[in-house]
């Protein structure tokens, strides 16, 4: 018999439209919690009837925080629909844009969303646990660096993609334009700065997080650990790649159970529906949906920076590779299941992305004007997969002989993680709330820390002002009378 | 007892030809159904697609556009523009869920009173066969306040098929 | 951090994608000017004020609220009404709030079909036909979701709007200019435009800002951009047969897409004075088709396989036929 209910509504800095309902039983223990997504727009329906070359433009609008991810997945799916291979320069330019985007996006999450928990501490006063607190603690220079990182990232996106938000240059077969030598040189310069910024961020993490035993204990604690499958896109050497490759799936012990090409994704991924939320729950088809549980027999998987590092055999660039090795050495080997370690994994990816920017910007082919291959075959069906910062992104299109869409299926980054996020919240709530527990602000934050590592998208990874999550916890008794209301105070 | 459906048709007529033809039909005492309400334009080329859309959105079941025969336009070439706009508009309307047969372009000269009347009679029957459009009433029903359901709409959607 | 002497600012994201919020952040250092001149009191994606805090404010207490995203659910509408009450100046920010945006394309389908499609995709394992419920009894208690409206509405179809800032998203340079204007107004150095105006945008069309050379247009075919062996970087895209929405679209974006070799898709909304954007664009395209023969015209028009999407991509919610609100109710 349920006696109490805790509603956390709305969650923010996640996607303004999420809420958590925690039910307590008569012993004051958590009976269950539900993480509901109250939003739907219907892209899988209203894109039907549209020409496939518009998909890189239409699907941008699925998410304005990571339109670059949708743009690339759509571009690759459209290439596949036309059975056309873009010229090498086009692929490299797309990956270059994409790597710059990863730098900006990962930096924003670490400094404004996830990082403050560590840099300031999970129990730090609410007023300080945000980007401003970070700046006060470690210096104003940090704020300018983060703004600079975003500025550079978006400048590169605009040079190749045409616009800063919602790029417009990918078409089936390649791009509408290339870059000049002047632009290339500018991108290289920015890329080198971004590499330094990546190294700076990792050093910051070392000093502030890994140098603090309390945080290390937090990272290693079981409260935030889940033993699930991990997936991630890898290149032909099984190294992490954000733009192209196959999806590798490893079990909770780190053994690969297979690698699938985009066209094979329906053999691997299925989605489960619950009546209490608009969002679906993807799971591994070969294992099956067993509910919100951990383990090798459960089809629940994660798709995050942490899972990408677990699912790969290394990083394709030298400095990031060093960090990759150090990461697993420190955390006791592969795979790592402590979800808080995702924040660290994210910074390693930032460094990789920055190194990739420089690699691609100095590639001899990058300024070639040959950026489009004319499609020669009739359009039919195609799948495009990229890694969005928040997880593996799959676009699947079926068209008629004119290239007009008849069917669309999308499995979006954060959606992959909906089950593990729900489980993480539930576990944290169960671990933290017991009979007689006084619900404090710090406790609320520790529940939030359960989902923050996933960097749930559709949420705007933003610079925050006071920058903490607005939370209100209302505790009611059986009759609905309010017993206690705890709120985060505004600064 | 249900009344038989009487289509409401808006007719945009060109001053120099079809409007005069309609006048002629009148003076010849040719009967034609009252379903068509005529609006005079100085030229069929004056027809902005907005007029057609507004007519349909306001409750017309069909729209008839009449202009001078190709080559006879009082303003030389504008009826060709009408032709192109009409062909494009029809396709767009189909994509919006409105049957192509509800909008028709007809050429007539000032002397063609009887042929124009025959066209009007024919088009009225074509629209009658398609049934009522009644866009405002249908749209109104889609705006019901949501009650307890997830979806606050029980009205058939005029779904646009891909 | 709060300074009650500073005027209050809020930003809210309804049924949209968040691109508008990112565009605001892309003003980079200018965001510090916002911080210096305003007390940011409600911005759910950026800071921790709650709906309850807004409810506790006096009517009109917030000086300026930017509202992006369309009205898709009952929750979106509740927030629109709340923020209208509490704000002096409410701006419909971005294409979705102004005219429905890309999510407005959903107005071509019934909500039943939308939900049916989403919950029965090729990878969705749903033999029992489960669909989200407005109210659902979990073993532990009742769970609720907001209602999904039959149509996507624009902000001004539910509340009175003071200004419109078009764009998907509005370009950051324009946002910075508007921020600067508002700060000047605060200091008595400038006045706001008349209520109901479009701000942060031009009064002409994208063609005016586009650097491509325009000659006499005579279209013999419309082409799909991927089917062109070579697109001339100097010449008007429409003249090359690529359906570019520039002629009916408001300027202010800098014609970034045509500059990058891609056609304008119309994200800045209708040019000034246009009632139905699609009608205006259809008229423009039809006028430049170079043929008088019906069969040939039809063949040319086959080059635009999706006219509804082409002509109403961003503004179905404001169209005469598939609007979020009956057209005859508008002023």
PDB file of C-alpha atoms in Angstrom, chain A residues 85-92 173-175 370-373:
ATOM      1  CA  UNK A  85      28.921   7.242 -52.311  1.00  0.00           C
ATOM      2  CA  UNK A  86      29.960  10.859 -51.650  1.00  0.00           C
ATOM      3  CA  UNK A  87      33.488  11.749 -52.766  1.00  0.00           C
ATOM      4  CA  UNK A  88      36.196  11.465 -50.060  1.00  0.00           C
ATOM      5  CA  UNK A  89      36.392  15.244 -49.590  1.00  0.00           C
ATOM      6  CA  UNK A  90      32.675  15.462 -48.856  1.00  0.00           C
ATOM      7  CA  UNK A  91      32.885  12.720 -46.251  1.00  0.00           C
ATOM      8  CA  UNK A  92      35.891  14.353 -44.638  1.00  0.00           C
ATOM      9  CA  UNK A 173      25.776  12.303 -52.738  1.00  0.00           C
ATOM     10  CA  UNK A 174      27.758  14.891 -50.781  1.00  0.00           C
ATOM     11  CA  UNK A 175      27.701  18.608 -50.127  1.00  0.00           C
ATOM     12  CA  UNK A 370      34.878  17.829 -55.802  1.00  0.00           C
ATOM     13  CA  UNK A 371      32.263  17.411 -53.108  1.00  0.00           C
ATOM     14  CA  UNK A 372      29.312  15.797 -54.836  1.00  0.00           C
ATOM     15  CA  UNK A 373      28.689  12.525 -56.651  1.00  0.00           C
TER      16      UNK A 373
END
